[in-house]
Amino acid sequence: MSFAPWIKYLPGPHERRRTAATVIFPHAGASAAYYRPFAAALSAAADTFTVQYPQRAERLHEPAPQTVHDLARGLFEAGPWSSAAPLRLFGHSMGAIVAFEFARIAEQNNVAVQKLWVSAGPVPSHIAGLPELPTGDEELLADLADLGGTDPRLLADQEFAALLTNAARCDYQALNRYSCDATVRIRADIHAVAGRQDHRVDAASLRRWANHTEGRFTLSFFEGGHFYLNEHVDTLASRVLADVC
């Protein structure tokens, strides 16, 4: 079995001893292409995969998953992840939840997860208690503009905005249906990371990720907002590869 063509693979330097492969899980509305610079930085030292969600790019016409768990299950079933294990998972924003669910499924199937990096992501057991994310076109665009990370000129382009809102709506709907019990834990260590000026997450909420691991929990910050990672691509990649907190 080979990986689905929509899983973007960048091989690491195979002349070295193989280390844990990194799997990137994008934020809501994003395509795998958004994370190309980060994936390239990670692949300098290890195999790197970036997953593509339905309803965008080459998966544009695939049906949207009903739940985050369905999304994670589809991503897990899209390739022989045991052949790339151990895995290092990195999810940003909503991608942190998708990566968490992917980790649960991987561990249930005896695929080793070395570490889960949750970047600016809401805590699984607290999502059901949060206000629902918007799904109307205007509200969605306003929410995406508030988050940052997308060039305002692109948001003003009707064709691009239509594609973006459709993808984000599908992701938001799946997240609105999500719930996770406070007792659910993975075996892998969890490291939470975010921007110091992120108005969507804070240190107190990020520390609650500690409740979802049986392993070690660590936390760190970079300067910047919700999309801090765009300003710290190389440094963040180096820390992930070295598992430096």
mmCIF file of N, CA and C in Angstrom, residues 34 39 46 59 69 72 93 106 121 133 137 170 196 211 214 227:
data_model
loop_
_atom_site.group_PDB
_atom_site.id
_atom_site.type_symbol
_atom_site.label_atom_id
_atom_site.label_comp_id
_atom_site.label_asym_id
_atom_site.label_seq_id
_atom_site.Cartn_x
_atom_site.Cartn_y
_atom_site.Cartn_z
ATOM 1 N N TYR A 34 -0.140 25.650 2.061
ATOM 2 C CA TYR A 34 0.152 26.732 3.003
ATOM 3 C C TYR A 34 1.377 26.406 3.857
ATOM 4 N N ALA A 39 7.198 22.619 5.950
ATOM 5 C CA ALA A 39 7.516 21.233 5.597
ATOM 6 C C ALA A 39 8.917 21.131 5.010
ATOM 7 N N ALA A 46 14.428 15.211 8.330
ATOM 8 C CA ALA A 46 13.589 14.025 8.520
ATOM 9 C C ALA A 46 12.486 13.979 7.469
ATOM 10 N N ARG A 59 -8.673 17.574 -3.515
ATOM 11 C CA ARG A 59 -9.788 16.891 -2.845
ATOM 12 C C ARG A 59 -11.048 17.765 -2.825
ATOM 13 N N HIS A 69 -13.294 13.331 14.160
ATOM 14 C CA HIS A 69 -12.822 11.945 14.258
ATOM 15 C C HIS A 69 -12.871 11.272 12.887
ATOM 16 N N ALA A 72 -9.905 12.540 10.921
ATOM 17 C CA ALA A 72 -8.656 11.913 11.368
ATOM 18 C C ALA A 72 -8.581 10.455 10.931
ATOM 19 N N SER A 93 -3.778 25.200 15.243
ATOM 20 C CA SER A 93 -5.145 25.637 15.454
ATOM 21 C C SER A 93 -6.076 24.415 15.406
ATOM 22 N N ALA A 106 -3.853 6.226 15.861
ATOM 23 C CA ALA A 106 -2.553 5.587 15.623
ATOM 24 C C ALA A 106 -2.172 4.681 16.787
ATOM 25 N N GLY A 121 -3.756 25.634 19.563
ATOM 26 C CA GLY A 121 -4.969 24.834 19.417
ATOM 27 C C GLY A 121 -5.831 24.803 20.660
ATOM 28 N N LEU A 133 -18.498 28.024 16.174
ATOM 29 C CA LEU A 133 -17.804 28.799 15.158
ATOM 30 C C LEU A 133 -18.782 29.213 14.064
ATOM 31 N N ASP A 137 -21.198 32.904 5.226
ATOM 32 C CA ASP A 137 -20.099 33.445 4.427
ATOM 33 C C ASP A 137 -19.480 34.696 5.034
ATOM 34 N N CYS A 170 -16.677 23.737 6.109
ATOM 35 C CA CYS A 170 -16.675 22.286 6.348
ATOM 36 C C CYS A 170 -15.872 21.946 7.604
ATOM 37 N N ARG A 196 2.825 34.707 21.726
ATOM 38 C CA ARG A 196 2.536 35.446 22.962
ATOM 39 C C ARG A 196 1.384 36.434 22.792
ATOM 40 N N ASN A 211 -3.833 17.601 30.576
ATOM 41 C CA ASN A 211 -4.805 16.608 31.024
ATOM 42 C C ASN A 211 -5.049 15.513 29.987
ATOM 43 N N GLU A 214 -0.723 10.881 28.999
ATOM 44 C CA GLU A 214 -0.178 10.072 30.080
ATOM 45 C C GLU A 214 1.323 10.298 30.200
ATOM 46 N N PHE A 227 -0.798 33.290 13.998
ATOM 47 C CA PHE A 227 0.035 32.673 12.964
ATOM 48 C C PHE A 227 1.508 33.032 13.161
#
